[in-house]
Tab-separated table of C-alpha atoms in Angstrom:
chain	number	residue	atom	x	y	z
A	287	UNK	CA	-8.068	-11.137	16.755
A	288	UNK	CA	-8.696	-13.062	19.909
A	289	UNK	CA	-9.568	-10.892	22.844
A	290	UNK	CA	-8.642	-11.491	26.438
A	291	UNK	CA	-8.331	-9.869	29.794
A	292	UNK	CA	-5.918	-7.055	30.452
A	293	UNK	CA	-2.334	-8.283	30.678
A	294	UNK	CA	-0.911	-8.839	34.131
A	295	UNK	CA	2.315	-7.279	35.367
A	296	UNK	CA	4.220	-10.502	34.732
A	297	UNK	CA	5.073	-10.627	31.004
A	298	UNK	CA	6.049	-14.255	31.226
A	299	UNK	CA	2.569	-15.337	32.326
A	300	UNK	CA	0.342	-12.562	31.007
A	301	UNK	CA	-2.019	-13.203	28.144
A	302	UNK	CA	-0.905	-10.791	25.408
A	303	UNK	CA	-3.688	-8.641	24.051
A	304	UNK	CA	-3.492	-7.006	20.611
A	305	UNK	CA	0.223	-7.737	20.215
A	306	UNK	CA	-0.434	-7.986	16.485
A	307	UNK	CA	-2.475	-4.787	16.266
A	308	UNK	CA	-0.980	-2.311	13.830
A	309	UNK	CA	1.079	-2.552	10.678
A	310	UNK	CA	4.639	-3.595	11.323
A	311	UNK	CA	7.345	-5.808	9.891
A	312	UNK	CA	8.728	-9.087	11.123
A	313	UNK	CA	10.820	-11.918	9.758
A	314	UNK	CA	9.726	-15.418	8.879
A	315	UNK	CA	12.405	-17.251	10.816
A	316	UNK	CA	15.633	-18.445	9.225
A	317	UNK	CA	18.671	-16.243	8.661
A	318	UNK	CA	22.024	-16.662	6.887
A	319	UNK	CA	25.221	-17.345	8.797
A	320	UNK	CA	26.156	-19.190	11.962
A	321	UNK	CA	26.688	-16.440	14.563
A	322	UNK	CA	23.623	-16.233	16.824
A	323	UNK	CA	24.675	-13.028	18.611
A	324	UNK	CA	25.321	-11.156	15.384
A	325	UNK	CA	22.009	-12.384	14.001
A	326	UNK	CA	20.085	-11.416	17.141
A	327	UNK	CA	21.620	-7.952	17.178
A	328	UNK	CA	20.761	-7.417	13.515
A	329	UNK	CA	17.176	-8.576	13.896
A	330	UNK	CA	16.513	-6.392	16.943
A	331	UNK	CA	17.910	-3.401	15.078
A	332	UNK	CA	16.007	-3.969	11.836
A	333	UNK	CA	12.691	-5.116	13.319
A	334	UNK	CA	12.003	-2.962	16.383
A	335	UNK	CA	8.268	-3.730	16.588
A	336	UNK	CA	8.465	-7.536	16.386
A	337	UNK	CA	11.968	-9.040	16.270
A	338	UNK	CA	12.221	-12.803	16.207
A	339	UNK	CA	14.470	-15.517	17.569
A	340	UNK	CA	16.246	-16.481	14.371
A	341	UNK	CA	17.008	-19.987	13.131
A	342	UNK	CA	20.481	-20.549	11.662
A	343	UNK	CA	20.294	-23.797	9.653
A	344	UNK	CA	23.782	-23.314	8.205
A	345	UNK	CA	25.089	-24.717	11.494
A	346	UNK	CA	24.060	-28.171	10.324
A	347	UNK	CA	21.993	-31.067	11.588
A	348	UNK	CA	19.809	-30.135	14.537
A	349	UNK	CA	19.758	-26.453	13.565
A	350	UNK	CA	17.256	-26.768	10.729
A	351	UNK	CA	13.523	-26.359	11.226
A	352	UNK	CA	12.799	-30.073	11.715
A	353	UNK	CA	15.841	-30.949	13.792
A	354	UNK	CA	15.288	-27.946	16.021
A	355	UNK	CA	11.945	-29.367	17.096
A	356	UNK	CA	13.801	-32.173	18.852
A	357	UNK	CA	14.921	-29.583	21.397
A	358	UNK	CA	11.336	-28.522	22.085
A	359	UNK	CA	9.487	-31.834	22.311
A	360	UNK	CA	8.683	-33.345	25.695
A	361	UNK	CA	9.604	-37.037	26.086
A	362	UNK	CA	10.259	-37.469	22.349
A	363	UNK	CA	13.635	-37.341	20.613
A	364	UNK	CA	15.058	-37.615	17.091
A	365	UNK	CA	17.946	-39.438	15.475
A	366	UNK	CA	19.269	-38.782	11.980
A	367	UNK	CA	18.947	-41.230	9.090
A	368	UNK	CA	20.037	-41.102	5.466
A	369	UNK	CA	16.530	-39.826	4.631
A	370	UNK	CA	16.230	-37.254	7.410
A	371	UNK	CA	14.977	-37.615	10.990
A	372	UNK	CA	13.446	-40.506	12.889
A	373	UNK	CA	11.936	-40.905	16.349
A	374	UNK	CA	14.451	-42.379	18.775
A	375	UNK	CA	14.058	-44.377	21.985
A	376	UNK	CA	16.463	-42.179	23.914
A	377	UNK	CA	18.275	-38.850	23.527
A	378	UNK	CA	21.134	-39.083	21.042
A	379	UNK	CA	23.593	-36.810	19.302
A	380	UNK	CA	20.904	-35.050	17.254
A	381	UNK	CA	18.801	-34.157	20.276
A	382	UNK	CA	21.846	-32.982	22.211
A	383	UNK	CA	22.985	-30.758	19.334
A	384	UNK	CA	19.499	-29.328	18.882
A	385	UNK	CA	19.247	-28.484	22.571
A	386	UNK	CA	22.713	-26.919	22.522
A	387	UNK	CA	21.731	-24.731	19.567
A	388	UNK	CA	18.567	-23.531	21.270
A	389	UNK	CA	20.406	-22.798	24.499
A	390	UNK	CA	23.073	-20.781	22.651
A	391	UNK	CA	20.385	-18.912	20.714
A	392	UNK	CA	18.518	-18.013	23.894
A	393	UNK	CA	21.726	-16.750	25.502
A	394	UNK	CA	22.437	-14.653	22.404
A	395	UNK	CA	19.011	-13.041	22.197
A	396	UNK	CA	19.108	-12.343	25.927
A	397	UNK	CA	22.465	-10.573	25.561
A	398	UNK	CA	21.308	-8.586	22.530
A	399	UNK	CA	18.014	-7.727	24.250
A	400	UNK	CA	19.872	-6.433	27.293
A	401	UNK	CA	22.341	-4.448	25.175
A	402	UNK	CA	19.396	-2.798	23.396
A	403	UNK	CA	17.915	-1.826	26.767
A	404	UNK	CA	14.762	-3.872	26.242
A	405	UNK	CA	14.806	-6.134	29.295
A	406	UNK	CA	11.592	-5.716	31.246
A	407	UNK	CA	10.174	-3.319	28.660
A	408	UNK	CA	7.241	-5.606	27.929
A	409	UNK	CA	8.119	-5.529	24.229
A	410	UNK	CA	7.089	-8.479	22.104
A	411	UNK	CA	9.299	-11.077	20.478
A	412	UNK	CA	8.353	-13.813	18.040
A	413	UNK	CA	9.556	-17.378	18.186
A	414	UNK	CA	9.004	-20.009	15.503
A	415	UNK	CA	8.487	-23.739	15.464
A	416	UNK	CA	7.575	-26.244	12.828
A	417	UNK	CA	3.930	-27.234	13.214
A	418	UNK	CA	2.718	-30.719	14.116
A	419	UNK	CA	1.575	-31.731	10.622
A	420	UNK	CA	4.772	-30.805	8.796
A	421	UNK	CA	6.732	-32.424	11.600
A	422	UNK	CA	4.680	-35.617	11.285
A	423	UNK	CA	5.155	-35.532	7.514
A	424	UNK	CA	8.936	-35.132	7.697
A	425	UNK	CA	9.889	-37.387	10.627
A	426	UNK	CA	9.780	-41.184	10.476
A	427	UNK	CA	8.668	-43.755	12.982
A	428	UNK	CA	11.291	-46.365	13.970
A	429	UNK	CA	9.897	-48.662	11.257
A	430	UNK	CA	10.532	-46.127	8.496
A	431	UNK	CA	6.988	-44.875	7.917
A	432	UNK	CA	6.095	-41.234	8.396
A	433	UNK	CA	4.605	-40.323	11.772
A	434	UNK	CA	1.629	-39.015	9.808
A	435	UNK	CA	0.602	-42.598	9.001
A	436	UNK	CA	-0.005	-43.461	12.670
A	437	UNK	CA	-2.885	-41.593	14.308
A	438	UNK	CA	-1.698	-42.391	17.829
A	439	UNK	CA	1.850	-41.264	17.079
A	440	UNK	CA	0.526	-38.054	15.508
A	441	UNK	CA	-1.549	-37.412	18.639
A	442	UNK	CA	1.469	-37.978	20.896
A	443	UNK	CA	3.634	-35.743	18.723
A	444	UNK	CA	1.088	-32.916	18.775
A	445	UNK	CA	0.704	-33.161	22.561
A	446	UNK	CA	4.478	-33.208	23.038
A	447	UNK	CA	5.004	-30.195	20.778
A	448	UNK	CA	2.201	-28.263	22.469
A	449	UNK	CA	3.696	-28.796	25.913
A	450	UNK	CA	7.271	-28.169	24.843
A	451	UNK	CA	6.513	-25.049	22.845
A	452	UNK	CA	4.530	-23.567	25.732
A	453	UNK	CA	7.530	-24.149	28.024
A	454	UNK	CA	9.882	-22.646	25.427
A	455	UNK	CA	7.708	-19.535	25.082
A	456	UNK	CA	7.513	-19.165	28.856
A	457	UNK	CA	11.294	-19.418	29.213
A	458	UNK	CA	12.078	-16.752	26.655
A	459	UNK	CA	9.354	-14.521	28.036
A	460	UNK	CA	10.870	-14.801	31.501
A	461	UNK	CA	14.448	-14.306	30.301
A	462	UNK	CA	13.662	-11.157	28.336
A	463	UNK	CA	10.759	-9.789	30.324
A	464	UNK	CA	8.970	-9.883	26.984
A	465	UNK	CA	5.604	-10.842	25.606
A	466	UNK	CA	5.832	-13.743	23.198
A	467	UNK	CA	4.194	-14.333	19.830
A	468	UNK	CA	4.519	-17.860	18.451
A	469	UNK	CA	4.663	-18.704	14.763
A	470	UNK	CA	3.846	-22.230	13.635
A	471	UNK	CA	5.403	-23.144	10.303
A	472	UNK	CA	3.440	-25.577	8.144
A	473	UNK	CA	5.110	-25.700	4.710
A	474	UNK	CA	3.841	-29.263	4.134
A	475	UNK	CA	0.220	-28.578	5.053
A	476	UNK	CA	-1.045	-28.612	1.468
A	477	UNK	CA	0.662	-31.924	0.667
A	478	UNK	CA	-0.619	-33.440	3.909
A	479	UNK	CA	-4.167	-32.485	2.973
A	480	UNK	CA	-4.059	-33.590	-0.648
A	481	UNK	CA	-2.363	-36.948	-0.009
A	482	UNK	CA	0.629	-36.344	-2.281
A	483	UNK	CA	3.238	-37.568	0.222
A	484	UNK	CA	4.963	-40.855	-0.571
A	485	UNK	CA	5.822	-43.668	1.827
A	486	UNK	CA	9.115	-45.565	2.145
A	487	UNK	CA	8.327	-47.321	-1.158
A	488	UNK	CA	5.911	-46.969	-4.073
A	489	UNK	CA	3.729	-49.613	-2.455
A	490	UNK	CA	3.316	-47.536	0.696
A	491	UNK	CA	1.113	-44.498	0.294
A	492	UNK	CA	0.280	-41.811	2.791
A	493	UNK	CA	-3.420	-41.069	3.035
A	494	UNK	CA	-4.687	-37.551	2.736
A	495	UNK	CA	-5.432	-36.148	6.179
A	496	UNK	CA	-9.029	-34.871	6.330
A	497	UNK	CA	-9.376	-31.156	6.980
A	498	UNK	CA	-11.156	-31.506	10.353
A	499	UNK	CA	-8.371	-33.769	11.631
A	500	UNK	CA	-5.727	-31.332	10.454
A	501	UNK	CA	-7.498	-28.460	12.194
A	502	UNK	CA	-7.762	-30.511	15.392
A	503	UNK	CA	-4.036	-31.257	15.569
A	504	UNK	CA	-3.102	-27.673	14.740
A	505	UNK	CA	-5.454	-26.374	17.411
A	506	UNK	CA	-4.001	-28.764	19.992
A	507	UNK	CA	-0.779	-26.770	19.715
A	508	UNK	CA	-2.326	-23.342	19.155
A	509	UNK	CA	-4.651	-23.594	22.149
A	510	UNK	CA	-1.792	-24.646	24.438
A	511	UNK	CA	-0.148	-21.247	23.951
A	512	UNK	CA	-1.326	-18.244	25.978
A	513	UNK	CA	-0.450	-15.566	23.431
A	514	UNK	CA	-1.118	-14.833	19.767
A	515	UNK	CA	-0.198	-17.525	17.241
A	516	UNK	CA	0.708	-16.861	13.625
A	517	UNK	CA	0.124	-19.850	11.347
A	518	UNK	CA	2.565	-19.654	8.451
A	519	UNK	CA	2.985	-21.500	5.185
A	520	UNK	CA	5.217	-20.743	2.225
A	521	UNK	CA	3.538	-23.379	0.077
A	522	UNK	CA	2.852	-22.383	-3.524
A	523	UNK	CA	-0.802	-23.284	-2.866
A	524	UNK	CA	-1.700	-22.151	0.664
A	525	UNK	CA	-4.417	-24.335	2.201
A	526	UNK	CA	-6.520	-21.335	3.149
A	527	UNK	CA	-9.793	-23.179	3.916
A	528	UNK	CA	-7.983	-25.152	6.611
A	529	UNK	CA	-5.795	-22.314	7.839
A	530	UNK	CA	-8.673	-19.915	8.422
A	531	UNK	CA	-10.679	-22.449	10.437
A	532	UNK	CA	-7.943	-22.891	13.035
A	533	UNK	CA	-7.672	-20.959	16.281
A	534	UNK	CA	-4.655	-19.009	15.000
A	535	UNK	CA	-4.668	-15.253	15.517
A	536	UNK	CA	-3.008	-14.503	12.187
A	537	UNK	CA	-2.411	-16.249	8.871
A	538	UNK	CA	0.910	-15.832	7.092
A	539	UNK	CA	1.538	-16.658	3.431
A	540	UNK	CA	3.285	-15.492	0.266
A	541	UNK	CA	1.080	-12.803	-1.281
A	542	UNK	CA	2.235	-13.859	-4.765
A	543	UNK	CA	0.638	-17.296	-4.259
A	544	UNK	CA	-2.851	-15.822	-3.970
A	545	UNK	CA	-5.323	-16.000	-6.864
A	546	UNK	CA	-8.863	-14.733	-7.285
A	547	UNK	CA	-10.080	-18.176	-6.214
A	548	UNK	CA	-8.669	-17.443	-2.749
A	549	UNK	CA	-10.464	-14.142	-2.231
A	550	UNK	CA	-13.486	-15.576	-0.446
A	551	UNK	CA	-11.357	-17.513	2.050
A	552	UNK	CA	-9.152	-14.518	2.795
A	553	UNK	CA	-12.157	-12.251	3.107
A	554	UNK	CA	-13.865	-14.645	5.506
A	555	UNK	CA	-10.674	-14.880	7.573
A	556	UNK	CA	-10.407	-11.107	7.899
A	557	UNK	CA	-14.125	-10.750	8.583
A	558	UNK	CA	-13.782	-13.268	11.418
A	559	UNK	CA	-11.076	-11.145	13.047
A	560	UNK	CA	-7.916	-12.873	11.876
A	561	UNK	CA	-4.861	-10.809	10.999
A	562	UNK	CA	-2.861	-11.234	7.811
A	563	UNK	CA	0.926	-11.476	7.680
A	564	UNK	CA	1.725	-11.048	4.000
A	565	UNK	CA	4.972	-12.248	2.443
A	566	UNK	CA	5.817	-9.312	0.192
A	567	UNK	CA	9.612	-9.039	0.022
A	568	UNK	CA	11.390	-11.627	-2.166
A	569	UNK	CA	13.921	-13.880	-0.498
A	570	UNK	CA	16.319	-13.620	-3.442
A	571	UNK	CA	18.007	-10.405	-4.602
A	572	UNK	CA	15.968	-8.894	-7.438
A	573	UNK	CA	17.464	-8.436	-10.897
A	574	UNK	CA	16.258	-4.821	-10.993
A	575	UNK	CA	15.880	-2.105	-8.416
A	576	UNK	CA	13.095	-2.795	-5.942
A	577	UNK	CA	11.424	0.020	-4.036
A	578	UNK	CA	9.099	-0.167	-1.074
A	579	UNK	CA	6.246	1.006	-3.302
A	580	UNK	CA	6.770	-1.930	-5.644
A	581	UNK	CA	6.881	-4.291	-2.676
A	582	UNK	CA	3.669	-2.834	-1.256
A	583	UNK	CA	1.589	-3.157	-4.450
A	584	UNK	CA	0.370	-6.770	-4.038
A	585	UNK	CA	-1.017	-6.001	-0.580
A	586	UNK	CA	-2.726	-2.832	-1.769
A	587	UNK	CA	-4.266	-4.697	-4.704
A	588	UNK	CA	-5.424	-7.499	-2.441
A	589	UNK	CA	-7.193	-5.141	-0.039
A	590	UNK	CA	-8.813	-3.300	-2.942
A	591	UNK	CA	-9.937	-6.501	-4.647
A	592	UNK	CA	-11.419	-7.842	-1.435
A	593	UNK	CA	-13.514	-4.706	-1.103
A	594	UNK	CA	-11.943	-3.590	2.168
A	595	UNK	CA	-11.043	0.051	2.814
A	596	UNK	CA	-7.356	0.930	2.564
A	597	UNK	CA	-7.358	1.413	6.331
A	598	UNK	CA	-7.308	-2.400	6.591
A	599	UNK	CA	-3.620	-2.152	5.704
A	600	UNK	CA	-2.975	-0.669	9.151
A	601	UNK	CA	-3.561	-4.170	10.541
A	602	UNK	CA	-1.341	-6.068	8.083
A	603	UNK	CA	2.009	-7.538	9.096
A	604	UNK	CA	4.714	-7.361	6.423
A	605	UNK	CA	7.273	-10.151	5.998
A	606	UNK	CA	9.646	-11.618	3.443
A	607	UNK	CA	7.988	-14.323	1.352
A	608	UNK	CA	9.820	-17.043	3.302
A	609	UNK	CA	12.937	-17.613	5.407
A	610	UNK	CA	16.192	-15.896	4.428
A	611	UNK	CA	18.701	-18.632	5.260
A	612	UNK	CA	19.748	-19.068	1.625
A	613	UNK	CA	19.921	-15.370	0.818
A	614	UNK	CA	23.091	-13.246	0.849
A	615	UNK	CA	23.474	-11.390	4.124
A	616	UNK	CA	23.433	-8.008	2.391
A	617	UNK	CA	20.104	-8.778	0.725
A	618	UNK	CA	18.668	-10.241	3.929
A	619	UNK	CA	19.284	-6.958	5.700
A	620	UNK	CA	17.870	-5.004	2.762
A	621	UNK	CA	14.802	-7.269	2.707
A	622	UNK	CA	14.014	-6.475	6.338
A	623	UNK	CA	14.566	-2.750	5.728
A	624	UNK	CA	12.121	-2.867	2.795
A	625	UNK	CA	9.573	-4.736	4.909
A	626	UNK	CA	9.888	-2.083	7.624
A	627	UNK	CA	9.433	0.723	5.069
A	628	UNK	CA	6.280	-0.894	3.684
A	629	UNK	CA	4.843	-1.442	7.151
A	630	UNK	CA	5.530	2.187	8.012
A	631	UNK	CA	3.673	3.327	4.902
A	632	UNK	CA	0.719	1.082	5.755
A	633	UNK	CA	0.589	2.469	9.286
A	634	UNK	CA	0.991	6.148	8.454
A	635	UNK	CA	-1.031	6.863	5.322
A	636	UNK	CA	-2.519	3.823	3.568
A	637	UNK	CA	-5.096	5.902	1.683
A	638	UNK	CA	-2.371	7.651	-0.300
A	639	UNK	CA	-0.910	4.444	-1.736
A	640	UNK	CA	-1.401	3.956	-5.454
A	641	UNK	CA	-0.926	0.944	-7.673
A	642	UNK	CA	-0.726	0.417	-11.395
A	643	UNK	CA	-3.597	-1.709	-12.642
A	644	UNK	CA	-4.276	-3.680	-15.751
A	645	UNK	CA	-7.140	-2.469	-17.967
A	646	UNK	CA	-9.435	-5.221	-16.787
A	647	UNK	CA	-9.937	-5.054	-13.041
A	648	UNK	CA	-10.298	-8.167	-10.964
A	649	UNK	CA	-13.663	-8.627	-9.323
A	650	UNK	CA	-13.645	-8.944	-5.558
A	651	UNK	CA	-16.048	-9.416	-2.706
A	652	UNK	CA	-17.800	-6.422	-1.235
A	653	UNK	CA	-17.174	-6.758	2.508
A	654	UNK	CA	-18.080	-3.320	3.651
């Protein structure tokens, strides 16, 4: 983890130190329903160590991950098209709706924070934003091509997001008297890197973005933020070589997507001081009973296979495998409760955890 000076007395401007130290649970971002106050109250109650400002995409255009970014960007705005979002010359209905949603969400979390007696406590809260590469992959230029196809436009977008997200983090920190962790969501990172995105027609292709360029644009945003940054992807093939080379404090991914081929990258990331936020709880209700021990097993196996001591689990963040917007509300609450139970077990007595193993053990790296 990145180290810094001792935090100042002003939580809005202090550089958070070790906010991600210790095993605890947090959410990925999205949540079912349309009531921001109810959602904020639930999240604060279920995730006391690191609650997050939820996204409620059921509210419609401008409330989803991509549209929401229009409320954060500086001097850039979106309009809606039949294919999604497009850069616009001036603020329109989409940008106004996105800004309204963010304002309502901030008011709701402030009210819930105050009701819980947390104002000025210095407690941490997590906010999320789509990252610059996924944003550039999903949003079109006025001519219909993806922003990703124009290096200058991608640079401007990254700079705008960096500035806007820093302002957003500062505002919520000041409102709540809280320290802020930022999560960048990059679900399209793998497709951006492997060149599998299509253009507006079969004759228009989107080049693969080289890894060093991807790291540069991610770090433009990450380095603009004073506190810890979690870099998250729910891709079925996490681009770990790129993720671990960024300036992010922690890497977040679905633990089920990891194979033995990923062990070296994960081991190098942990050795370099990065934290892991492991997606362990399914986003859909299971067909059979799921206990916290079952949920914990993939993380325990991973630590064992990497050759780390079980005590490494005391530094792992536990999350659902992705956002919960499409899940039933009852399961969403249960998912967070399971995540909290697993995190508690990791923090209190990781050495006592046991897992069932196949006869042939997987070979891992010996880090210690």
